[in-house]
mmCIF file of C-alpha atoms in Angstrom:
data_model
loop_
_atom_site.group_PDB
_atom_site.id
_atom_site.type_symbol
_atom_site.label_atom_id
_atom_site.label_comp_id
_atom_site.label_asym_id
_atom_site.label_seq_id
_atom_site.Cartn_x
_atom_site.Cartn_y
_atom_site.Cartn_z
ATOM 1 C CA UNK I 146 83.019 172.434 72.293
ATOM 2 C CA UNK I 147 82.403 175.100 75.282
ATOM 3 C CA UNK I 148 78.691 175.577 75.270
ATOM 4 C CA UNK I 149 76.785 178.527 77.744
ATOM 5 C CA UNK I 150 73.875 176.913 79.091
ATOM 6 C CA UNK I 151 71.793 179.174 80.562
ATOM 7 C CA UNK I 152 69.345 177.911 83.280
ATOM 8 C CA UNK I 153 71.610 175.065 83.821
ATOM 9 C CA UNK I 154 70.708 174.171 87.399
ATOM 10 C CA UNK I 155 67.458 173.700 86.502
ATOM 11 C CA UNK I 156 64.952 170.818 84.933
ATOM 12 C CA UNK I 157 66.404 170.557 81.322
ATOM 13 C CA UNK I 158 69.858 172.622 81.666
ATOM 14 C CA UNK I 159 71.068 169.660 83.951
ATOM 15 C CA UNK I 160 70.707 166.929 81.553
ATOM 16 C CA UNK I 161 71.941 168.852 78.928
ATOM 17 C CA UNK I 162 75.325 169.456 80.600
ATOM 18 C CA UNK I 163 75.308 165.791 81.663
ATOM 19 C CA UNK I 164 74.591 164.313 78.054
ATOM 20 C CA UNK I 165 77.468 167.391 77.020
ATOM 21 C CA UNK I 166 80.168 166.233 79.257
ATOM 22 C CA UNK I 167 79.544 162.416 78.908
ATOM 23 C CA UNK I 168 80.796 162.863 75.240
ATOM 24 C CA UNK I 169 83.760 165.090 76.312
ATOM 25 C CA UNK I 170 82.662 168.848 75.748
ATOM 26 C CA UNK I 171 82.874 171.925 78.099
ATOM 27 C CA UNK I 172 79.391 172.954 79.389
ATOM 28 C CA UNK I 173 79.051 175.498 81.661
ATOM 29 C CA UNK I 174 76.068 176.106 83.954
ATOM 30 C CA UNK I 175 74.954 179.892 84.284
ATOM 31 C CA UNK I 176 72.008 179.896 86.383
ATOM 32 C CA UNK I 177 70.192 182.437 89.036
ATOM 33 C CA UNK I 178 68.851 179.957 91.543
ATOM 34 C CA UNK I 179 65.790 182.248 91.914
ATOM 35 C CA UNK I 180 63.859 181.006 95.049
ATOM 36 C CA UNK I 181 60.700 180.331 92.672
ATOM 37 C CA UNK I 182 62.463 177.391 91.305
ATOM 38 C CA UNK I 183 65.319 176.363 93.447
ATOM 39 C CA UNK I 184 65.389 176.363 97.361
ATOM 40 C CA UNK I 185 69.164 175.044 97.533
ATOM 41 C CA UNK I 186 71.887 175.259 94.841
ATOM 42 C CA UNK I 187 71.376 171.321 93.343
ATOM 43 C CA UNK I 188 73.870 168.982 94.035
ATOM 44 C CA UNK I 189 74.348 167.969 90.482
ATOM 45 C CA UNK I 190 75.646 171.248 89.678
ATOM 46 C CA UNK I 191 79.212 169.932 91.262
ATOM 47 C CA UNK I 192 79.493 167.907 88.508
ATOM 48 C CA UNK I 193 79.964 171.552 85.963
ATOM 49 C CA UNK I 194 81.314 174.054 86.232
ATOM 50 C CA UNK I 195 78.993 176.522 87.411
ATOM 51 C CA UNK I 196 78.499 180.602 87.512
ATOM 52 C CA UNK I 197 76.031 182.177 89.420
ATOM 53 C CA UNK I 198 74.282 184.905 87.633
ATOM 54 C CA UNK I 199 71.106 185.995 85.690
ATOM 55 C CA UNK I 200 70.684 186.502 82.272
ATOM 56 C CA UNK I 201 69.463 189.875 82.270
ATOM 57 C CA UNK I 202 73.135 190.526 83.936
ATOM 58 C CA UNK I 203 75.030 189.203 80.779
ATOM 59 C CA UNK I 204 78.197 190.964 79.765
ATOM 60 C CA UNK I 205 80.070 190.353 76.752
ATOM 61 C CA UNK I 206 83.402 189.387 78.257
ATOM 62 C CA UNK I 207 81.399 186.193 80.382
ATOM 63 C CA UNK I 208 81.404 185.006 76.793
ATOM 64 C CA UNK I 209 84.559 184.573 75.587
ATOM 65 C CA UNK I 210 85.400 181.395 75.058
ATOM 66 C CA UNK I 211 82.390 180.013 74.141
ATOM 67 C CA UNK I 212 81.389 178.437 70.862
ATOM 68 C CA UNK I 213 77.568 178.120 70.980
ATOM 69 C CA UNK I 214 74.813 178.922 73.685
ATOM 70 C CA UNK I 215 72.110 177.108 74.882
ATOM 71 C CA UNK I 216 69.173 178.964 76.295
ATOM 72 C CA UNK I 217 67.066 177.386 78.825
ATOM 73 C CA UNK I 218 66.676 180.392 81.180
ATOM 74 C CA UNK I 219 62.718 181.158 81.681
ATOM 75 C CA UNK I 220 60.030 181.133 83.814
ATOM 76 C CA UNK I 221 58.110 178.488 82.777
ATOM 77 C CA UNK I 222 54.534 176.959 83.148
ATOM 78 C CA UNK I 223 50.749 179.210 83.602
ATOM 79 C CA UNK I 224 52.013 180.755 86.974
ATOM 80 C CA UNK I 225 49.654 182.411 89.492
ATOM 81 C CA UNK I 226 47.699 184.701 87.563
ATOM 82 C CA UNK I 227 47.967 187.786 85.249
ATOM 83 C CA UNK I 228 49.753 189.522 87.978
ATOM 84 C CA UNK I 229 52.993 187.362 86.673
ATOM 85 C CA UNK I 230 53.094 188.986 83.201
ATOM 86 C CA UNK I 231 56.261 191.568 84.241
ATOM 87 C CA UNK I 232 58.482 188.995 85.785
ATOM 88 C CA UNK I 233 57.283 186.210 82.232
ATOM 89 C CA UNK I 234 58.191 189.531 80.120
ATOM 90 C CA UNK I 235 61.513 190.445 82.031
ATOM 91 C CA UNK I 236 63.409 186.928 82.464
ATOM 92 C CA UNK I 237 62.356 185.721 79.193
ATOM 93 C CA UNK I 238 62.027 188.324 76.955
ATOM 94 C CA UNK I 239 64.329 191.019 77.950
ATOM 95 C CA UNK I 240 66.632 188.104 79.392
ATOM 96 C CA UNK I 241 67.083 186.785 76.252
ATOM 97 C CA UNK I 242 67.565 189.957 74.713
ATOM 98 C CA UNK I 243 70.474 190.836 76.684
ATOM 99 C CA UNK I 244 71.778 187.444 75.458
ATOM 100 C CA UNK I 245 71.773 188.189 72.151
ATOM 101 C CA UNK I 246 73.361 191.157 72.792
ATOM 102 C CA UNK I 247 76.106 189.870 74.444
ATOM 103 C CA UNK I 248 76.243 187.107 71.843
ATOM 104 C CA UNK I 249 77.154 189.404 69.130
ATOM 105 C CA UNK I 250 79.349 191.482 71.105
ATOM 106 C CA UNK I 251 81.543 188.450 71.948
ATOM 107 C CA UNK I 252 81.040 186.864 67.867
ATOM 108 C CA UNK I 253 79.513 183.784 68.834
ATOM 109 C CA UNK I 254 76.994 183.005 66.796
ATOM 110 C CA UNK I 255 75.351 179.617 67.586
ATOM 111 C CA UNK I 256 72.639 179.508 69.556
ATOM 112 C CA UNK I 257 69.848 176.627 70.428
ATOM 113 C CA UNK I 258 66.575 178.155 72.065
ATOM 114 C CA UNK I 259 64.182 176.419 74.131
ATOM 115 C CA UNK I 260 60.811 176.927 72.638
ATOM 116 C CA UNK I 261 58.015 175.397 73.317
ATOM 117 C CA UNK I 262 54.401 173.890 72.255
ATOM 118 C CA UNK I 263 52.669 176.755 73.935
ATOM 119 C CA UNK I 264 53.090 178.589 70.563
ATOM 120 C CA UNK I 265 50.471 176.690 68.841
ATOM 121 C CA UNK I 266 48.217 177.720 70.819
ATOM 122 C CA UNK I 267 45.142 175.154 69.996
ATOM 123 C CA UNK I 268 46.475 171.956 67.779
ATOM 124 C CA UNK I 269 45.738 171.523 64.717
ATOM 125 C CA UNK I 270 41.905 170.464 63.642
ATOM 126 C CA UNK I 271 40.126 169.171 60.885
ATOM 127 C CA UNK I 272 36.030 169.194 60.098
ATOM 128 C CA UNK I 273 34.734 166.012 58.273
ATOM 129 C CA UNK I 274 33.013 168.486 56.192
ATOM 130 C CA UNK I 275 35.469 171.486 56.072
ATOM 131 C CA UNK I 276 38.560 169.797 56.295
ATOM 132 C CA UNK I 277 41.638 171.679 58.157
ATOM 133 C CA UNK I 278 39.620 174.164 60.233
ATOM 134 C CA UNK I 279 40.825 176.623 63.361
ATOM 135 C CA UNK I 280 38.008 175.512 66.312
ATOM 136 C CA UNK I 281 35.349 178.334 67.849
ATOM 137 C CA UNK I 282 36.723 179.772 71.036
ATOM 138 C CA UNK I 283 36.227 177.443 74.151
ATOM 139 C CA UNK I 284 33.184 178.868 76.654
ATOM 140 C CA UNK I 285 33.439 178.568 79.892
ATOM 141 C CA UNK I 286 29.340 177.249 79.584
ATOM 142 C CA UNK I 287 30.737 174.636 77.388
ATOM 143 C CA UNK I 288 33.717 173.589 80.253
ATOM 144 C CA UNK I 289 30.415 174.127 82.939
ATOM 145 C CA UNK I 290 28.809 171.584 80.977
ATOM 146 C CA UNK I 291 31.574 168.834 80.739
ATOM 147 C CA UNK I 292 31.415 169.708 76.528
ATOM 148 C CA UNK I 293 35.326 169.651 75.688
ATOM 149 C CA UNK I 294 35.932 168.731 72.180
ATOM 150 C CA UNK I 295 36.283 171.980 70.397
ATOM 151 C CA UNK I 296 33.867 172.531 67.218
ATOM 152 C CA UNK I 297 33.844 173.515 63.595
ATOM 153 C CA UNK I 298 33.037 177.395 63.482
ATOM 154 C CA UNK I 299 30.893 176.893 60.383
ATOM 155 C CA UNK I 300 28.999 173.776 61.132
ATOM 156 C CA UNK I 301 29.319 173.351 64.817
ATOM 157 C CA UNK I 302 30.280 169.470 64.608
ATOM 158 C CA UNK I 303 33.432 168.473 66.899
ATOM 159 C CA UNK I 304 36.844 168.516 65.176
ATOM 160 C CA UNK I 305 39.287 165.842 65.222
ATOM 161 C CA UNK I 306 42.448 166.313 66.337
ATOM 162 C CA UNK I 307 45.490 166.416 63.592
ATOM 163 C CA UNK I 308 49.241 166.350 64.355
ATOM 164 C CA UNK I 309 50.833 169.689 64.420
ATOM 165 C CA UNK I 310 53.501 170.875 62.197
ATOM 166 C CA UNK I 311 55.976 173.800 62.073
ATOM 167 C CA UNK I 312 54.099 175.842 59.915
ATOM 168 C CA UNK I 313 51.100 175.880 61.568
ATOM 169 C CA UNK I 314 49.690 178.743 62.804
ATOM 170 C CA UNK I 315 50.939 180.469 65.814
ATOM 171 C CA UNK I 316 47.822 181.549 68.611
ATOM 172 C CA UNK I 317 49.478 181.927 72.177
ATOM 173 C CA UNK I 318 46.963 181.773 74.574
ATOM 174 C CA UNK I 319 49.251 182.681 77.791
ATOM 175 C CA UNK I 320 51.703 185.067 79.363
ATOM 176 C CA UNK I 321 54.118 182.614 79.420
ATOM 177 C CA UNK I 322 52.772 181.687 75.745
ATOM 178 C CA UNK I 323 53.570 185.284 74.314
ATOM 179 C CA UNK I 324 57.059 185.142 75.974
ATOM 180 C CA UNK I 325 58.176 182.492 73.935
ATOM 181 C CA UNK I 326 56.863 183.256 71.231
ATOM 182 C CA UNK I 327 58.574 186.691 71.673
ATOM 183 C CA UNK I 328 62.001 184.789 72.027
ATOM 184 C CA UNK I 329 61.833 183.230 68.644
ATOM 185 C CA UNK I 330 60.906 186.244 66.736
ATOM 186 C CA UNK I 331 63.847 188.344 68.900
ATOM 187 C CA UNK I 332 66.124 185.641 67.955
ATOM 188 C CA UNK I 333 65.570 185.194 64.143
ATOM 189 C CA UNK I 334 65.793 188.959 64.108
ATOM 190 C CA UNK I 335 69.278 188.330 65.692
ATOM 191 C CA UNK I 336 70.295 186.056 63.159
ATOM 192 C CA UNK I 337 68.989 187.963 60.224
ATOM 193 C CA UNK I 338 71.427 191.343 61.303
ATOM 194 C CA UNK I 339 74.100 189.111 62.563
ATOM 195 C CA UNK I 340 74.711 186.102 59.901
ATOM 196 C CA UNK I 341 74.049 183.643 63.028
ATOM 197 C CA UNK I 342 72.680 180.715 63.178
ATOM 198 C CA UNK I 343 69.320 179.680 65.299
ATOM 199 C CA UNK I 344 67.209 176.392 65.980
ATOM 200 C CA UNK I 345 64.199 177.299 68.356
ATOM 201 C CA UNK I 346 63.317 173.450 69.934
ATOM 202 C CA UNK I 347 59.386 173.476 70.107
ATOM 203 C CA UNK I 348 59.624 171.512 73.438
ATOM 204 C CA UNK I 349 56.347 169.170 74.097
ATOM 205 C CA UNK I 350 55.104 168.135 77.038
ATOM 206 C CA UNK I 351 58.638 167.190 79.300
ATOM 207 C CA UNK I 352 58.921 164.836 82.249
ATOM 208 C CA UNK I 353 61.558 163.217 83.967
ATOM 209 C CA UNK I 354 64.277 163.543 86.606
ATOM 210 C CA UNK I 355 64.672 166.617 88.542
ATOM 211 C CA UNK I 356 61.471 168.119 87.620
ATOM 212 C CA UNK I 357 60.439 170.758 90.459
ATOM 213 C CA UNK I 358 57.652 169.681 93.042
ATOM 214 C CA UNK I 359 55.665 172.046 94.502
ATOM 215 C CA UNK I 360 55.002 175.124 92.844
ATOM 216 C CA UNK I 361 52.563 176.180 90.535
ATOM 217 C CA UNK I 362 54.726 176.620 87.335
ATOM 218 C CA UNK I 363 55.660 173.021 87.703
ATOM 219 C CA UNK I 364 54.309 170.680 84.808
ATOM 220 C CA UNK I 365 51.606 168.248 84.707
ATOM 221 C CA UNK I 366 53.815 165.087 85.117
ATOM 222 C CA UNK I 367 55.309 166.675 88.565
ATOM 223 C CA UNK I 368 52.026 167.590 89.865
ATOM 224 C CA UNK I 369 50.884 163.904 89.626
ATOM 225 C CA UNK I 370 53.651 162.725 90.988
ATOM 226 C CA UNK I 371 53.403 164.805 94.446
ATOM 227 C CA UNK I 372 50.249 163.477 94.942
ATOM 228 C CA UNK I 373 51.028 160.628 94.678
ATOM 229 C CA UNK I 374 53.609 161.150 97.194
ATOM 230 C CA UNK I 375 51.348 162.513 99.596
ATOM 231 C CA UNK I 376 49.159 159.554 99.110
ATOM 232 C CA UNK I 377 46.800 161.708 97.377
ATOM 233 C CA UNK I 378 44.709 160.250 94.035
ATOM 234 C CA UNK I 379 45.929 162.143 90.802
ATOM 235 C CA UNK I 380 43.644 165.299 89.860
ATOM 236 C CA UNK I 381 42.682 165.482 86.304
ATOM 237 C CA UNK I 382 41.039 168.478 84.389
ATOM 238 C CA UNK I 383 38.405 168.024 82.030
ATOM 239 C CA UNK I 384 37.894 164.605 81.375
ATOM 240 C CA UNK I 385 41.225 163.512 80.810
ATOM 241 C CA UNK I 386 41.081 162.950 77.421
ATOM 242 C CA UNK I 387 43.079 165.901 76.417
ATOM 243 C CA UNK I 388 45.983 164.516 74.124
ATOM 244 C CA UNK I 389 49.195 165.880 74.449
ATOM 245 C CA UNK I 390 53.028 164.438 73.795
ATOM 246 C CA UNK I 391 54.911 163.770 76.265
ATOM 247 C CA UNK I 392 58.743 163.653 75.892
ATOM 248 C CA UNK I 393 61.168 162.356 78.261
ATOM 249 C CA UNK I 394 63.726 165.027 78.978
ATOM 250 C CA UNK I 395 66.896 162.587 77.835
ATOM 251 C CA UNK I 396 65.476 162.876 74.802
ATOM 252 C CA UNK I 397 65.469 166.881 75.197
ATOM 253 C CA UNK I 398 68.540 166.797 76.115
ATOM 254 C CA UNK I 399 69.384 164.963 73.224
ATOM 255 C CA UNK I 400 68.256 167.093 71.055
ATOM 256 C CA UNK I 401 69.876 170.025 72.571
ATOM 257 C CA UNK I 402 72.682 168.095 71.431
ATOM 258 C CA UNK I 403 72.180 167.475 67.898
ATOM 259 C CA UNK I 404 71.271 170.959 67.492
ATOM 260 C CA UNK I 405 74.840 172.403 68.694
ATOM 261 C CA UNK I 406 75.931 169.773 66.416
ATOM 262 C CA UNK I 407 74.144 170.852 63.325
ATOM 263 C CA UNK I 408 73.539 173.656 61.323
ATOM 264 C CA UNK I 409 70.139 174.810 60.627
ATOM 265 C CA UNK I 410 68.905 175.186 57.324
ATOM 266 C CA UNK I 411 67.700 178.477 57.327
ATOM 267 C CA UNK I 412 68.979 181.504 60.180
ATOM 268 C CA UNK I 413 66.306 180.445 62.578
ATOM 269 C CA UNK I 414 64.573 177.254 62.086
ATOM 270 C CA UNK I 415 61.948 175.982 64.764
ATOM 271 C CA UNK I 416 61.275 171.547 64.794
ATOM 272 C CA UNK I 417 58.611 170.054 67.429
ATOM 273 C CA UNK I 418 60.730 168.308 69.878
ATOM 274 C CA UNK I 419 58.429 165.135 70.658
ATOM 275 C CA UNK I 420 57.906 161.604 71.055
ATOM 276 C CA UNK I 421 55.619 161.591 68.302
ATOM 277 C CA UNK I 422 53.069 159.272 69.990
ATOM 278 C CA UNK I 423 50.478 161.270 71.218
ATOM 279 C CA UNK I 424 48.991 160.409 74.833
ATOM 280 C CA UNK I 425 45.985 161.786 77.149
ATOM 281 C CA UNK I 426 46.608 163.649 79.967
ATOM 282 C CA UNK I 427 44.352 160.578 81.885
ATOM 283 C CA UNK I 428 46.561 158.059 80.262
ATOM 284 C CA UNK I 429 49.758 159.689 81.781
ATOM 285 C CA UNK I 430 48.072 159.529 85.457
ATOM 286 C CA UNK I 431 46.597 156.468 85.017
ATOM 287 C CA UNK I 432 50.380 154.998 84.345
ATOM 288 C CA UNK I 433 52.034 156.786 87.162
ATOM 289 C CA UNK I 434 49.445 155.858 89.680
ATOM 290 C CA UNK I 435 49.937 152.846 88.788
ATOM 291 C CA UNK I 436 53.830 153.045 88.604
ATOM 292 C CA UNK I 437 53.623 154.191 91.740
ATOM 293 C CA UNK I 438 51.214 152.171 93.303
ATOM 294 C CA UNK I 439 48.573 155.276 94.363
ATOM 295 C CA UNK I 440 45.573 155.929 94.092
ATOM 296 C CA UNK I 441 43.786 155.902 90.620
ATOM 297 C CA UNK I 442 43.178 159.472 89.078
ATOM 298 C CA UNK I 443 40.298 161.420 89.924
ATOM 299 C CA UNK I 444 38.592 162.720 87.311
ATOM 300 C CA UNK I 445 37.418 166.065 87.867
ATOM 301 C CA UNK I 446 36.192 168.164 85.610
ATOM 302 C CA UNK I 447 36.447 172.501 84.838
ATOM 303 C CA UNK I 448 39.501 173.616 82.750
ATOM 304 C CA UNK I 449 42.068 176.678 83.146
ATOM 305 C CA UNK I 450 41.654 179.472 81.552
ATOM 306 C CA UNK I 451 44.561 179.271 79.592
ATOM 307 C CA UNK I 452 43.808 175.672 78.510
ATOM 308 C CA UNK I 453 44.314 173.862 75.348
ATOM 309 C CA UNK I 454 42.647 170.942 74.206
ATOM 310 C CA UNK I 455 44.937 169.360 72.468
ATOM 311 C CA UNK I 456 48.128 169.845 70.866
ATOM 312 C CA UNK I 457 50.157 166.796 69.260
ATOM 313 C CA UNK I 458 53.309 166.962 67.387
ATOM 314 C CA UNK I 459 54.518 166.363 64.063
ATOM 315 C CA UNK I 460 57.829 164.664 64.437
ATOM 316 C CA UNK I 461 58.932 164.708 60.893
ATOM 317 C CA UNK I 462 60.571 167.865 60.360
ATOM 318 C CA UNK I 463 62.914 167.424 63.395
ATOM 319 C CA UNK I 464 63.684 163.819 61.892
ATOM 320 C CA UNK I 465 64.619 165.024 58.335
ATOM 321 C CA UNK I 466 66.863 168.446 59.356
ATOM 322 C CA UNK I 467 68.394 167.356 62.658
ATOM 323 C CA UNK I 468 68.199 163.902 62.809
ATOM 324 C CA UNK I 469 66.347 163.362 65.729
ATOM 325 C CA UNK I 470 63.662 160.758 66.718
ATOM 326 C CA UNK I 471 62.799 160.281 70.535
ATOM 327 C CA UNK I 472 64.257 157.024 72.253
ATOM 328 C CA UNK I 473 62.392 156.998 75.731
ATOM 329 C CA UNK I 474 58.895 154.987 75.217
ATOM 330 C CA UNK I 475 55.889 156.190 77.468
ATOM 331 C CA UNK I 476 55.611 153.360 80.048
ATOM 332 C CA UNK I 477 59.397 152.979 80.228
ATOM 333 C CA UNK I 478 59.496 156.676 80.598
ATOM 334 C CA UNK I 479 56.991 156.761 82.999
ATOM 335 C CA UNK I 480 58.498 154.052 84.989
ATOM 336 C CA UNK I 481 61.585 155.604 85.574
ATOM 337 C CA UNK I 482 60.008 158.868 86.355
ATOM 338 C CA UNK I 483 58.009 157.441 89.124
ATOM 339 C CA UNK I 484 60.997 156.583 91.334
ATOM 340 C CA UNK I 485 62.949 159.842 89.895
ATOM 341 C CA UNK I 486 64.336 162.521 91.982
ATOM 342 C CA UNK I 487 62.388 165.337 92.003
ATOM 343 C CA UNK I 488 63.789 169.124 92.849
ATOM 344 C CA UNK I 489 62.415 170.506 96.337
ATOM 345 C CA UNK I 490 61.065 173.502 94.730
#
């Protein structure tokens, strides 16, 4: 198989193409090393072969060939402020766009998107009383006052956190947020007037090799881990009790994989891609301090605006239609990703 990975230089591409080529297929990296996310062209890159170029670029005729596409090309993470919202809405909306364009032009109709949690929103929350209830907005008086645990609307008691499934319902909260929730809708209206085919991968919270240091669209996991570097104690939001799932990106990767293998049961079909054992933010800096032998977290307080709670995954769709189930435990996971290379970006 000859699969178009877009964004392949970068955090999840990479290990795509390298779980690809292991079993004998033909990935190729298309990626536009833009300075926000790569200061060199990686080395790992060598190992592909590899096409400079940006999505937003695409022409039909840098498709043929191909059997399927894999689309990890975005700008990822909160970013600076508001001020980011036309370069979010250009590289990943309009971006993939253009893909899908090209994608008919040249007939290939396979494509695996990179999704993500983000489109959630809040998790999913039930009331003792109420049952499955969406929580009142978050105040930045409550955050002031170190209150965190959102609360039933209708009787103000704090919700407890449920595992979220496909269906639930879809809130974006950020730029980056609306962008990818933007992709999926652009791309099951692709498949719909095309007769292709479409799994949108509700990535959770990813760590692992080659993560980017550094920059402020860099996940939570990387963040830690330069401090730690610098000798510098963890910083944790809140009180570190937010739960989240975090996935090892082999098991991304993986996947990726099964996806190109599989056909999705309806034109577009989105699965949480997760370990399915949920995890607090403090629990994943408490382990990679002490993977790493720093300092333990410091536990600080406030919240971002565009902060969730929590959000925890319901594993069981992407079990039953694409066979998947995570293989990478937390503190093996976390081991490994203490002593990782990280990007210098």
């Amino acid at each position: 198989m000859r699969v178009l990975i877009t964004g392949g230089a970068g955090f999840i591409g990479s290990h795509i193409a390298d779980q690809l080529a292991a079993r004998g297929d033909e990935p190729v990296l298309l990626d536009s090393l833009t300075p926000t996310a790569h200061q060199t062209t990686p080395e790992y890159t060598r190992d592909h072969e590899f096409i400079r170029g940006d999505v937003t670029d695409l022409r039909a005729e840098q498709l043929d060939g191909f059997d399927a596409v894999c689309h990890q090309a975005a700008i990822v993470g909160h970013g600076v402020d508001p001020s980011d919202a036309p370069a979010y809405a250009w590289n990943n909306d309009y971006g993939t766009a253009v893909l899908l364009a090209a994608m008919h032009r040249a007939g290939i109709t396979k494509l695996v998107l990179a999704s993500s949690m983000v489109v959630y929103g809040e998790g999913r929350y039930a009331c003792a009383e109420h049952g499955t209830t969406p929580p009142s907005p978050r105040h930045q008086s409550d955050v002031d006052e170190g209150r965190f645990e959102p609360r039933c609307p209708r009787c103000g008691e704090e919700l407890e956190s449920r595992l979220v499934p496909e269906d639930a319902p879809l809130n974006p909260r950020s730029t980056y947020a609306a962008t990818k929730l933007a992709q999926e809708h652009l791309a099951g209206a692709w498949a719909r007037q095309t007769g292709g085919q479409v799994w949108a991968l509700r990535y959770h919270n990813v760590y692992g090799p080659r993560m980017p240091r550094n920059t402020p669209y860099a996940g939570v996991a990387s963040l830690f881990r330069s401090a730690l570097e610098r000798g510098e104690a963890p910083t944790v939001l809140e009180d570190g009790r937010q739960r989240r799932d975090f996935v090892h990106v082999d098991d991304i990767a993986l996947a990726n994989v099964r996806a190109l293998d599989t056909d999705p049961p309806e034109e577009i079909t989105a699965v949480n891609v997760c370990s399915g054992v949920p995890h607090t933010v403090g629990d994943l800096a408490t382990e990679l301090a002490r993977a790493c032998g720093g300092p333990e977290p410091r536990i600080v307080g406030g919240a971002r605006p565009a902060d969730v709670r929590h959000v925890v995954a319901d594993p069981t769709l992407a079990e039953k239609v694409l066979g998947f189930t995570a293989r990478v435990g937390f503190t093996e996971g976390v081991a490994d990703f203490a002593t990782a290379p990280l990007r210098s970006a």
